[in-house]
Amino acid sequence: MTSRNHCQTLDAQDPLAPLRDQFALPEGVIYLDGNSLGARPVAALERAQAVIAEEWGNGLIRSWNSAGWADLSQRLGNRLAPLIGAGEAEVVITDTTSINLFKVLSAALTVQRQRQPQRKVIVSEASNFPTDLYIAEGLAALLQQGYSLRLVNSPEELPQAIDQDTAVVMITHVNYKTGYMHDMQALTALSHECGALAIWDLAHSAGAVPIDLHQAGADYAIGCTYKYLNGGPGSQAFVWVNPALVELVTQPLSGWFGHSRQFAMESNYVAGKGITRYLCGTQPITSLAMVECGLDIFAQTDMASLRRKSLALTDLFIELVQSRCAAHDLTLITPLEHAKRGSHVSFEHPQGYAIVQALIARGVIGDYREPKIMRFGFTPLYTSFTEVWDAVEILGEILDGKTWDQPQFKVRHSVT
Amino acid sequence: MTSRNHCQTLDAQDPLAPLRDQFALPEGVIYLDGNSLGARPVAALERAQAVIAEEWGNGLIRSWNSAGWADLSQRLGNRLAPLIGAGEAEVVITDTTSINLFKVLSAALTVQRQRQPQRKVIVSEASNFPTDLYIAEGLAALLQQGYSLRLVNSPEELPQAIDQDTAVVMITHVNYKTGYMHDMQALTALSHECGALAIWDLAHSAGAVPIDLHQAGADYAIGCTYKYLNGGPGSQAFVWVNPALVELVTQPLSGWFGHSRQFAMESNYVAGKGITRYLCGTQPITSLAMVECGLDIFAQTDMASLRRKSLALTDLFIELVQSRCAAHDLTLITPLEHAKRGSHVSFEHPQGYAIVQALIARGVIGDYREPKIMRFGFTPLYTSFTEVWDAVEILGEILDGKTWDQPQFKVRHSVT
């Protein structure tokens, strides 16, 4: 079993270790939930203060121009684009992941209505993040044209589920429960061979694993900035559309920010160029501005380096849990194969909820997902190897001592 | 003509005057654009700092429970409700005005599909705020069921435009250009008599004029918190649905926050109780939290007092402009009749754009709206009578001296 000393050596040799100083992490906490809410960049506080005191307080309405609020969604999209293999002016950061999924799914179905109107099936996974399924359900119910969801129970079932009835394949790249990572390029190619369009939800992969949307030939992508990208609680989501598709149709949430001449105040909608037509309404600026602080840190490294450390962290965690906690009823549900693993690791345990609460009480913050999943996120920008060792040791102590078996660890809270 | 001395007396007697100290307004500025972006409450900076440093930085994911992020949209909705005559648990603050309009318009059309499917017309004003019309256009195009917009050119044309083909009447309570205020109760009653549902956009009236949605019998309402409510740049919008309608149908942006058991992570959508089903995705929390600081100030007064001062301010502004600037080509397009006036005043001038820029250069911030409208907002929480006098004097000097006739005042900027 790897020793704590060896972990300290790994940290000393880690070229990414200095980046941790750019995050404000609380004392006494090992934070393994950056896959749910990323840690705070130190710079975010000062950035928000400037937006509030200077730009809002003193600049007032003038800041739409003078502080660059008016095109902030586009500028931040350009900063994010290299992390997902997108080009300049192809990404905007706006609204929520759910809303952006509604936009791209509507657009994809509209494209298919024109090309192959008989296709009425949206293929996805039953274990996809629920809001993705709910949005598809809501759109299908609104359209009343016979659209339905076809949900598979495992990634292996996807190839046979995608057929001549399939309009859209809508998959989350890294599964939020298991950490399973799909082969984006292969699945997109398969979708295209069958005549379907491919929508990728990058919520659990943007900033966590290397992504190349162009190389994968993806059609649409959406994702989250408040997880691995460290944008802040609930920070706006992103949306990307393949340039070959983006101007084919108008998406239905056609608000004034997506108009080609927003301030001409015309009464008819004329969709803006490229990805700008995926903008809709006025964005909460203070939250949006802080997204840049997370992206500034990514600009100091590259996704290949982050991936190398991410795999080393998750390998170490799996190895340590399987040795230190071998006596306990833990089942790994995350793939061992690197090509199929994102940046979080999940174990099932019948008392998963109480154990996660007991861990949090000891300062190890992971999270719990129904039905019995303990989920641990590894964020190479600020997670150290020694923290992984310490977290597993605490987990081992909790399991050995059965200290999770206390009433206060069994009260259910909701956590996003 | 009212003297500056008299304005100072009015300020000295103004019971609302002390509330101005709760706003951080820059020196040397007379801010008459609170109808576009409200001024910053002093408390907003500290609130945001607490959210960022404490709740995000130290609380991390735990703050969804411990800091109350999870139900912040509902709690703030309850704070806002009394300002618009809504009840407890009837309002949520979430997403943007455009997105919320899409939700309620979709819901209204779904209700009508069930009740009176032959009704295919959405009645509105050609001068409605453009994004409202764009959203209706986008929804109609998506549905492909023959829905169309019927736009009237003046409020007087509305009664004859609402007929047996009308599914929904969708009106902005106070017109963003003219400041014309509709009779919400009469127009809602007329809509109902004709079998139509009434959607009210309160963007330019919430926090500006007394509103009683229940007394008016309104069906749906949406609006903005970053104007008169001083929530901060782009702060989230609100949505209200009449309790008699809210659970009849599900709105199509059915994200996980609107699910009745959000964290059960079920794969099928089950709409939450009441207005919670109008929630969708995770909200930008820092921006949302600051909305409370504006509402805290409203809690120290009441809409009747604010309306009294608002009318006194707009009366004074109109009187002073019409006397001080009588020699110039200004046309008042705001109703003189109190019952038909919101809290902003607009004058047309052929050189409106350049004049507004010249005013801003002198520290008087109003705004410009196509085609030639100079628009001035009066926000009784922080606008003084003496400021009105000074603003008009500066306007008079600019017009008398034709100082707007300089190249730098003619470069077009976009301002929301």
PDB file of N, CA and C in Angstrom, chain B residues 103-184:
ATOM      1  N   LYS B 103     -41.944  30.664 -20.127  1.00  0.00           N
ATOM      2  CA  LYS B 103     -42.635  29.696 -19.258  1.00  0.00           C
ATOM      3  C   LYS B 103     -44.129  30.003 -19.163  1.00  0.00           C
ATOM      4  N   VAL B 104     -44.458  31.254 -18.844  1.00  0.00           N
ATOM      5  CA  VAL B 104     -45.878  31.549 -18.606  1.00  0.00           C
ATOM      6  C   VAL B 104     -46.674  31.569 -19.909  1.00  0.00           C
ATOM      7  N   LEU B 105     -46.048  32.014 -20.990  1.00  0.00           N
ATOM      8  CA  LEU B 105     -46.773  32.013 -22.262  1.00  0.00           C
ATOM      9  C   LEU B 105     -47.026  30.574 -22.720  1.00  0.00           C
ATOM     10  N   SER B 106     -46.032  29.719 -22.555  1.00  0.00           N
ATOM     11  CA  SER B 106     -46.234  28.298 -22.878  1.00  0.00           C
ATOM     12  C   SER B 106     -47.358  27.711 -22.040  1.00  0.00           C
ATOM     13  N   ALA B 107     -47.325  28.022 -20.750  1.00  0.00           N
ATOM     14  CA  ALA B 107     -48.351  27.480 -19.849  1.00  0.00           C
ATOM     15  C   ALA B 107     -49.738  27.997 -20.245  1.00  0.00           C
ATOM     16  N   ALA B 108     -49.819  29.279 -20.540  1.00  0.00           N
ATOM     17  CA  ALA B 108     -51.117  29.862 -20.907  1.00  0.00           C
ATOM     18  C   ALA B 108     -51.652  29.226 -22.195  1.00  0.00           C
ATOM     19  N   LEU B 109     -50.777  29.020 -23.156  1.00  0.00           N
ATOM     20  CA  LEU B 109     -51.232  28.399 -24.407  1.00  0.00           C
ATOM     21  C   LEU B 109     -51.623  26.942 -24.170  1.00  0.00           C
ATOM     22  N   THR B 110     -50.930  26.279 -23.270  1.00  0.00           N
ATOM     23  CA  THR B 110     -51.293  24.892 -22.949  1.00  0.00           C
ATOM     24  C   THR B 110     -52.667  24.837 -22.283  1.00  0.00           C
ATOM     25  N   VAL B 111     -52.926  25.767 -21.378  1.00  0.00           N
ATOM     26  CA  VAL B 111     -54.255  25.833 -20.758  1.00  0.00           C
ATOM     27  C   VAL B 111     -55.316  26.068 -21.831  1.00  0.00           C
ATOM     28  N   GLN B 112     -55.036  26.987 -22.726  1.00  0.00           N
ATOM     29  CA  GLN B 112     -56.034  27.284 -23.763  1.00  0.00           C
ATOM     30  C   GLN B 112     -56.202  26.127 -24.748  1.00  0.00           C
ATOM     31  N   ARG B 113     -55.138  25.399 -25.023  1.00  0.00           N
ATOM     32  CA  ARG B 113     -55.256  24.211 -25.878  1.00  0.00           C
ATOM     33  C   ARG B 113     -56.281  23.244 -25.318  1.00  0.00           C
ATOM     34  N   GLN B 114     -56.298  23.174 -23.974  1.00  0.00           N
ATOM     35  CA  GLN B 114     -57.233  22.250 -23.334  1.00  0.00           C
ATOM     36  C   GLN B 114     -58.651  22.818 -23.324  1.00  0.00           C
ATOM     37  N   ARG B 115     -58.727  24.143 -23.153  1.00  0.00           N
ATOM     38  CA  ARG B 115     -60.041  24.764 -22.985  1.00  0.00           C
ATOM     39  C   ARG B 115     -60.665  25.170 -24.307  1.00  0.00           C
ATOM     40  N   GLN B 116     -59.872  25.844 -25.124  1.00  0.00           N
ATOM     41  CA  GLN B 116     -60.403  26.460 -26.340  1.00  0.00           C
ATOM     42  C   GLN B 116     -59.337  26.405 -27.420  1.00  0.00           C
ATOM     43  N   PRO B 117     -59.104  25.213 -27.966  1.00  0.00           N
ATOM     44  CA  PRO B 117     -57.953  25.016 -28.861  1.00  0.00           C
ATOM     45  C   PRO B 117     -58.028  25.835 -30.146  1.00  0.00           C
ATOM     46  N   GLN B 118     -59.184  26.361 -30.473  1.00  0.00           N
ATOM     47  CA  GLN B 118     -59.261  27.128 -31.716  1.00  0.00           C
ATOM     48  C   GLN B 118     -58.640  28.518 -31.583  1.00  0.00           C
ATOM     49  N   ARG B 119     -58.361  28.953 -30.364  1.00  0.00           N
ATOM     50  CA  ARG B 119     -57.798  30.297 -30.162  1.00  0.00           C
ATOM     51  C   ARG B 119     -56.305  30.261 -30.464  1.00  0.00           C
ATOM     52  N   LYS B 120     -55.878  31.056 -31.427  1.00  0.00           N
ATOM     53  CA  LYS B 120     -54.505  30.978 -31.925  1.00  0.00           C
ATOM     54  C   LYS B 120     -53.797  32.329 -31.926  1.00  0.00           C
ATOM     55  N   VAL B 121     -54.411  33.335 -31.320  1.00  0.00           N
ATOM     56  CA  VAL B 121     -53.846  34.680 -31.416  1.00  0.00           C
ATOM     57  C   VAL B 121     -53.331  35.155 -30.061  1.00  0.00           C
ATOM     58  N   ILE B 122     -52.134  35.742 -30.093  1.00  0.00           N
ATOM     59  CA  ILE B 122     -51.557  36.391 -28.922  1.00  0.00           C
ATOM     60  C   ILE B 122     -51.609  37.891 -29.184  1.00  0.00           C
ATOM     61  N   VAL B 123     -52.363  38.606 -28.367  1.00  0.00           N
ATOM     62  CA  VAL B 123     -52.505  40.052 -28.569  1.00  0.00           C
ATOM     63  C   VAL B 123     -51.467  40.791 -27.735  1.00  0.00           C
ATOM     64  N   SER B 124     -50.782  41.734 -28.364  1.00  0.00           N
ATOM     65  CA  SER B 124     -49.850  42.577 -27.631  1.00  0.00           C
ATOM     66  C   SER B 124     -49.745  43.930 -28.327  1.00  0.00           C
ATOM     67  N   GLU B 125     -48.810  44.745 -27.829  1.00  0.00           N
ATOM     68  CA  GLU B 125     -48.599  46.054 -28.433  1.00  0.00           C
ATOM     69  C   GLU B 125     -47.351  46.032 -29.310  1.00  0.00           C
ATOM     70  N   ALA B 126     -47.394  46.697 -30.438  1.00  0.00           N
ATOM     71  CA  ALA B 126     -46.203  46.813 -31.290  1.00  0.00           C
ATOM     72  C   ALA B 126     -45.074  47.502 -30.528  1.00  0.00           C
ATOM     73  N   SER B 127     -45.439  48.348 -29.574  1.00  0.00           N
ATOM     74  CA  SER B 127     -44.422  49.067 -28.807  1.00  0.00           C
ATOM     75  C   SER B 127     -44.051  48.346 -27.515  1.00  0.00           C
ATOM     76  N   ASN B 128     -44.493  47.106 -27.377  1.00  0.00           N
ATOM     77  CA  ASN B 128     -44.083  46.317 -26.206  1.00  0.00           C
ATOM     78  C   ASN B 128     -42.563  46.165 -26.248  1.00  0.00           C
ATOM     79  N   PHE B 129     -41.979  45.882 -25.096  1.00  0.00           N
ATOM     80  CA  PHE B 129     -40.530  45.702 -25.094  1.00  0.00           C
ATOM     81  C   PHE B 129     -40.185  44.548 -26.043  1.00  0.00           C
ATOM     82  N   PRO B 130     -39.217  44.768 -26.947  1.00  0.00           N
ATOM     83  CA  PRO B 130     -38.998  43.802 -28.029  1.00  0.00           C
ATOM     84  C   PRO B 130     -38.812  42.361 -27.582  1.00  0.00           C
ATOM     85  N   THR B 131     -38.094  42.132 -26.496  1.00  0.00           N
ATOM     86  CA  THR B 131     -37.838  40.733 -26.144  1.00  0.00           C
ATOM     87  C   THR B 131     -39.136  39.978 -25.874  1.00  0.00           C
ATOM     88  N   ASP B 132     -40.157  40.660 -25.396  1.00  0.00           N
ATOM     89  CA  ASP B 132     -41.444  39.997 -25.166  1.00  0.00           C
ATOM     90  C   ASP B 132     -42.017  39.493 -26.492  1.00  0.00           C
ATOM     91  N   LEU B 133     -41.931  40.332 -27.499  1.00  0.00           N
ATOM     92  CA  LEU B 133     -42.445  39.933 -28.809  1.00  0.00           C
ATOM     93  C   LEU B 133     -41.584  38.829 -29.417  1.00  0.00           C
ATOM     94  N   TYR B 134     -40.272  38.924 -29.226  1.00  0.00           N
ATOM     95  CA  TYR B 134     -39.374  37.899 -29.785  1.00  0.00           C
ATOM     96  C   TYR B 134     -39.648  36.529 -29.158  1.00  0.00           C
ATOM     97  N   ILE B 135     -39.878  36.537 -27.862  1.00  0.00           N
ATOM     98  CA  ILE B 135     -40.144  35.271 -27.172  1.00  0.00           C
ATOM     99  C   ILE B 135     -41.449  34.657 -27.682  1.00  0.00           C
ATOM    100  N   ALA B 136     -42.456  35.486 -27.844  1.00  0.00           N
ATOM    101  CA  ALA B 136     -43.728  34.971 -28.373  1.00  0.00           C
ATOM    102  C   ALA B 136     -43.532  34.429 -29.793  1.00  0.00           C
ATOM    103  N   GLU B 137     -42.741  35.136 -30.573  1.00  0.00           N
ATOM    104  CA  GLU B 137     -42.453  34.702 -31.938  1.00  0.00           C
ATOM    105  C   GLU B 137     -41.713  33.351 -31.923  1.00  0.00           C
ATOM    106  N   GLY B 138     -40.750  33.237 -31.028  1.00  0.00           N
ATOM    107  CA  GLY B 138     -39.968  31.999 -30.945  1.00  0.00           C
ATOM    108  C   GLY B 138     -40.829  30.819 -30.527  1.00  0.00           C
ATOM    109  N   LEU B 139     -41.719  31.048 -29.572  1.00  0.00           N
ATOM    110  CA  LEU B 139     -42.590  29.973 -29.123  1.00  0.00           C
ATOM    111  C   LEU B 139     -43.573  29.571 -30.228  1.00  0.00           C
ATOM    112  N   ALA B 140     -44.146  30.569 -30.892  1.00  0.00           N
ATOM    113  CA  ALA B 140     -45.101  30.274 -31.970  1.00  0.00           C
ATOM    114  C   ALA B 140     -44.417  29.476 -33.081  1.00  0.00           C
ATOM    115  N   ALA B 141     -43.179  29.864 -33.418  1.00  0.00           N
ATOM    116  CA  ALA B 141     -42.454  29.146 -34.483  1.00  0.00           C
ATOM    117  C   ALA B 141     -42.156  27.717 -34.058  1.00  0.00           C
ATOM    118  N   LEU B 142     -41.830  27.526 -32.796  1.00  0.00           N
ATOM    119  CA  LEU B 142     -41.521  26.182 -32.311  1.00  0.00           C
ATOM    120  C   LEU B 142     -42.753  25.277 -32.361  1.00  0.00           C
ATOM    121  N   LEU B 143     -43.905  25.860 -31.967  1.00  0.00           N
ATOM    122  CA  LEU B 143     -45.109  25.039 -31.850  1.00  0.00           C
ATOM    123  C   LEU B 143     -45.671  24.638 -33.204  1.00  0.00           C
ATOM    124  N   GLN B 144     -45.503  25.485 -34.207  1.00  0.00           N
ATOM    125  CA  GLN B 144     -46.004  25.175 -35.561  1.00  0.00           C
ATOM    126  C   GLN B 144     -47.469  24.778 -35.554  1.00  0.00           C
ATOM    127  N   GLN B 145     -48.262  25.507 -34.806  1.00  0.00           N
ATOM    128  CA  GLN B 145     -49.686  25.177 -34.761  1.00  0.00           C
ATOM    129  C   GLN B 145     -50.538  26.371 -35.144  1.00  0.00           C
ATOM    130  N   GLY B 146     -49.935  27.293 -35.866  1.00  0.00           N
ATOM    131  CA  GLY B 146     -50.710  28.412 -36.370  1.00  0.00           C
ATOM    132  C   GLY B 146     -50.875  29.574 -35.403  1.00  0.00           C
ATOM    133  N   TYR B 147     -50.099  29.615 -34.343  1.00  0.00           N
ATOM    134  CA  TYR B 147     -50.172  30.761 -33.436  1.00  0.00           C
ATOM    135  C   TYR B 147     -49.578  31.990 -34.104  1.00  0.00           C
ATOM    136  N   SER B 148     -50.185  33.141 -33.832  1.00  0.00           N
ATOM    137  CA  SER B 148     -49.632  34.372 -34.389  1.00  0.00           C
ATOM    138  C   SER B 148     -49.815  35.520 -33.405  1.00  0.00           C
ATOM    139  N   LEU B 149     -48.999  36.527 -33.611  1.00  0.00           N
ATOM    140  CA  LEU B 149     -49.074  37.742 -32.796  1.00  0.00           C
ATOM    141  C   LEU B 149     -49.965  38.763 -33.492  1.00  0.00           C
ATOM    142  N   ARG B 150     -50.833  39.397 -32.730  1.00  0.00           N
ATOM    143  CA  ARG B 150     -51.621  40.514 -33.249  1.00  0.00           C
ATOM    144  C   ARG B 150     -51.209  41.757 -32.462  1.00  0.00           C
ATOM    145  N   LEU B 151     -50.532  42.668 -33.114  1.00  0.00           N
ATOM    146  CA  LEU B 151     -49.958  43.823 -32.413  1.00  0.00           C
ATOM    147  C   LEU B 151     -50.756  45.090 -32.701  1.00  0.00           C
ATOM    148  N   VAL B 152     -51.139  45.763 -31.626  1.00  0.00           N
ATOM    149  CA  VAL B 152     -51.848  47.033 -31.794  1.00  0.00           C
ATOM    150  C   VAL B 152     -50.851  48.187 -31.700  1.00  0.00           C
ATOM    151  N   ASN B 153     -51.247  49.300 -32.288  1.00  0.00           N
ATOM    152  CA  ASN B 153     -50.345  50.452 -32.328  1.00  0.00           C
ATOM    153  C   ASN B 153     -50.604  51.472 -31.232  1.00  0.00           C
ATOM    154  N   SER B 154     -51.684  51.289 -30.484  1.00  0.00           N
ATOM    155  CA  SER B 154     -51.931  52.179 -29.342  1.00  0.00           C
ATOM    156  C   SER B 154     -52.807  51.447 -28.346  1.00  0.00           C
ATOM    157  N   PRO B 155     -52.739  51.849 -27.093  1.00  0.00           N
ATOM    158  CA  PRO B 155     -53.560  51.181 -26.067  1.00  0.00           C
ATOM    159  C   PRO B 155     -55.049  51.227 -26.405  1.00  0.00           C
ATOM    160  N   GLU B 156     -55.480  52.257 -27.071  1.00  0.00           N
ATOM    161  CA  GLU B 156     -56.905  52.402 -27.388  1.00  0.00           C
ATOM    162  C   GLU B 156     -57.396  51.301 -28.328  1.00  0.00           C
ATOM    163  N   GLU B 157     -56.483  50.736 -29.083  1.00  0.00           N
ATOM    164  CA  GLU B 157     -56.898  49.699 -30.043  1.00  0.00           C
ATOM    165  C   GLU B 157     -57.058  48.331 -29.379  1.00  0.00           C
ATOM    166  N   LEU B 158     -56.612  48.214 -28.128  1.00  0.00           N
ATOM    167  CA  LEU B 158     -56.629  46.887 -27.505  1.00  0.00           C
ATOM    168  C   LEU B 158     -58.037  46.282 -27.420  1.00  0.00           C
ATOM    169  N   PRO B 159     -59.045  47.036 -26.957  1.00  0.00           N
ATOM    170  CA  PRO B 159     -60.361  46.403 -26.787  1.00  0.00           C
ATOM    171  C   PRO B 159     -60.878  45.724 -28.053  1.00  0.00           C
ATOM    172  N   GLN B 160     -60.686  46.351 -29.186  1.00  0.00           N
ATOM    173  CA  GLN B 160     -61.217  45.709 -30.383  1.00  0.00           C
ATOM    174  C   GLN B 160     -60.316  44.593 -30.910  1.00  0.00           C
ATOM    175  N   ALA B 161     -59.050  44.581 -30.453  1.00  0.00           N
ATOM    176  CA  ALA B 161     -58.130  43.528 -30.908  1.00  0.00           C
ATOM    177  C   ALA B 161     -58.333  42.217 -30.158  1.00  0.00           C
ATOM    178  N   ILE B 162     -58.935  42.304 -28.982  1.00  0.00           N
ATOM    179  CA  ILE B 162     -59.152  41.099 -28.164  1.00  0.00           C
ATOM    180  C   ILE B 162     -60.502  40.500 -28.548  1.00  0.00           C
ATOM    181  N   ASP B 163     -60.479  39.300 -29.114  1.00  0.00           N
ATOM    182  CA  ASP B 163     -61.727  38.733 -29.626  1.00  0.00           C
ATOM    183  C   ASP B 163     -61.780  37.223 -29.392  1.00  0.00           C
ATOM    184  N   GLN B 164     -62.678  36.556 -30.067  1.00  0.00           N
ATOM    185  CA  GLN B 164     -62.873  35.114 -29.845  1.00  0.00           C
ATOM    186  C   GLN B 164     -61.729  34.258 -30.375  1.00  0.00           C
ATOM    187  N   ASP B 165     -60.821  34.871 -31.128  1.00  0.00           N
ATOM    188  CA  ASP B 165     -59.633  34.132 -31.576  1.00  0.00           C
ATOM    189  C   ASP B 165     -58.466  34.283 -30.604  1.00  0.00           C
ATOM    190  N   THR B 166     -58.616  35.152 -29.624  1.00  0.00           N
ATOM    191  CA  THR B 166     -57.488  35.491 -28.762  1.00  0.00           C
ATOM    192  C   THR B 166     -57.288  34.442 -27.669  1.00  0.00           C
ATOM    193  N   ALA B 167     -56.107  33.855 -27.655  1.00  0.00           N
ATOM    194  CA  ALA B 167     -55.767  32.916 -26.589  1.00  0.00           C
ATOM    195  C   ALA B 167     -55.226  33.664 -25.379  1.00  0.00           C
ATOM    196  N   VAL B 168     -54.319  34.600 -25.656  1.00  0.00           N
ATOM    197  CA  VAL B 168     -53.605  35.282 -24.580  1.00  0.00           C
ATOM    198  C   VAL B 168     -53.454  36.768 -24.914  1.00  0.00           C
ATOM    199  N   VAL B 169     -53.622  37.597 -23.884  1.00  0.00           N
ATOM    200  CA  VAL B 169     -53.282  39.015 -23.989  1.00  0.00           C
ATOM    201  C   VAL B 169     -52.014  39.222 -23.167  1.00  0.00           C
ATOM    202  N   MET B 170     -50.986  39.735 -23.819  1.00  0.00           N
ATOM    203  CA  MET B 170     -49.649  39.809 -23.204  1.00  0.00           C
ATOM    204  C   MET B 170     -49.175  41.260 -23.265  1.00  0.00           C
ATOM    205  N   ILE B 171     -49.241  41.928 -22.119  1.00  0.00           N
ATOM    206  CA  ILE B 171     -49.010  43.375 -22.110  1.00  0.00           C
ATOM    207  C   ILE B 171     -47.983  43.736 -21.045  1.00  0.00           C
ATOM    208  N   THR B 172     -47.122  44.691 -21.359  1.00  0.00           N
ATOM    209  CA  THR B 172     -46.253  45.259 -20.334  1.00  0.00           C
ATOM    210  C   THR B 172     -47.021  46.395 -19.660  1.00  0.00           C
ATOM    211  N   HIS B 173     -47.115  46.281 -18.348  1.00  0.00           N
ATOM    212  CA  HIS B 173     -47.978  47.171 -17.561  1.00  0.00           C
ATOM    213  C   HIS B 173     -47.638  48.638 -17.800  1.00  0.00           C
ATOM    214  N   VAL B 174     -46.355  48.984 -17.681  1.00  0.00           N
ATOM    215  CA  VAL B 174     -45.907  50.348 -17.990  1.00  0.00           C
ATOM    216  C   VAL B 174     -44.991  50.252 -19.211  1.00  0.00           C
ATOM    217  N   ASN B 175     -45.368  50.951 -20.250  1.00  0.00           N
ATOM    218  CA  ASN B 175     -44.615  50.889 -21.508  1.00  0.00           C
ATOM    219  C   ASN B 175     -43.206  51.444 -21.339  1.00  0.00           C
ATOM    220  N   TYR B 176     -42.219  50.709 -21.842  1.00  0.00           N
ATOM    221  CA  TYR B 176     -40.817  51.095 -21.597  1.00  0.00           C
ATOM    222  C   TYR B 176     -40.433  52.375 -22.323  1.00  0.00           C
ATOM    223  N   LYS B 177     -41.137  52.700 -23.378  1.00  0.00           N
ATOM    224  CA  LYS B 177     -40.800  53.944 -24.080  1.00  0.00           C
ATOM    225  C   LYS B 177     -41.560  55.137 -23.490  1.00  0.00           C
ATOM    226  N   THR B 178     -42.865  55.024 -23.495  1.00  0.00           N
ATOM    227  CA  THR B 178     -43.692  56.203 -23.200  1.00  0.00           C
ATOM    228  C   THR B 178     -43.975  56.386 -21.716  1.00  0.00           C
ATOM    229  N   GLY B 179     -43.827  55.334 -20.943  1.00  0.00           N
ATOM    230  CA  GLY B 179     -44.236  55.412 -19.544  1.00  0.00           C
ATOM    231  C   GLY B 179     -45.735  55.282 -19.356  1.00  0.00           C
ATOM    232  N   TYR B 180     -46.459  54.988 -20.421  1.00  0.00           N
ATOM    233  CA  TYR B 180     -47.909  54.797 -20.330  1.00  0.00           C
ATOM    234  C   TYR B 180     -48.216  53.589 -19.449  1.00  0.00           C
ATOM    235  N   MET B 181     -49.105  53.775 -18.477  1.00  0.00           N
ATOM    236  CA  MET B 181     -49.501  52.660 -17.607  1.00  0.00           C
ATOM    237  C   MET B 181     -50.899  52.190 -17.967  1.00  0.00           C
ATOM    238  N   HIS B 182     -51.023  50.899 -18.250  1.00  0.00           N
ATOM    239  CA  HIS B 182     -52.334  50.315 -18.550  1.00  0.00           C
ATOM    240  C   HIS B 182     -53.145  50.129 -17.277  1.00  0.00           C
ATOM    241  N   ASP B 183     -54.463  50.066 -17.458  1.00  0.00           N
ATOM    242  CA  ASP B 183     -55.368  49.720 -16.350  1.00  0.00           C
ATOM    243  C   ASP B 183     -55.414  48.192 -16.272  1.00  0.00           C
ATOM    244  N   MET B 184     -54.620  47.644 -15.355  1.00  0.00           N
ATOM    245  CA  MET B 184     -54.477  46.191 -15.304  1.00  0.00           C
ATOM    246  C   MET B 184     -55.800  45.494 -15.036  1.00  0.00           C
TER     247      MET B 184
END
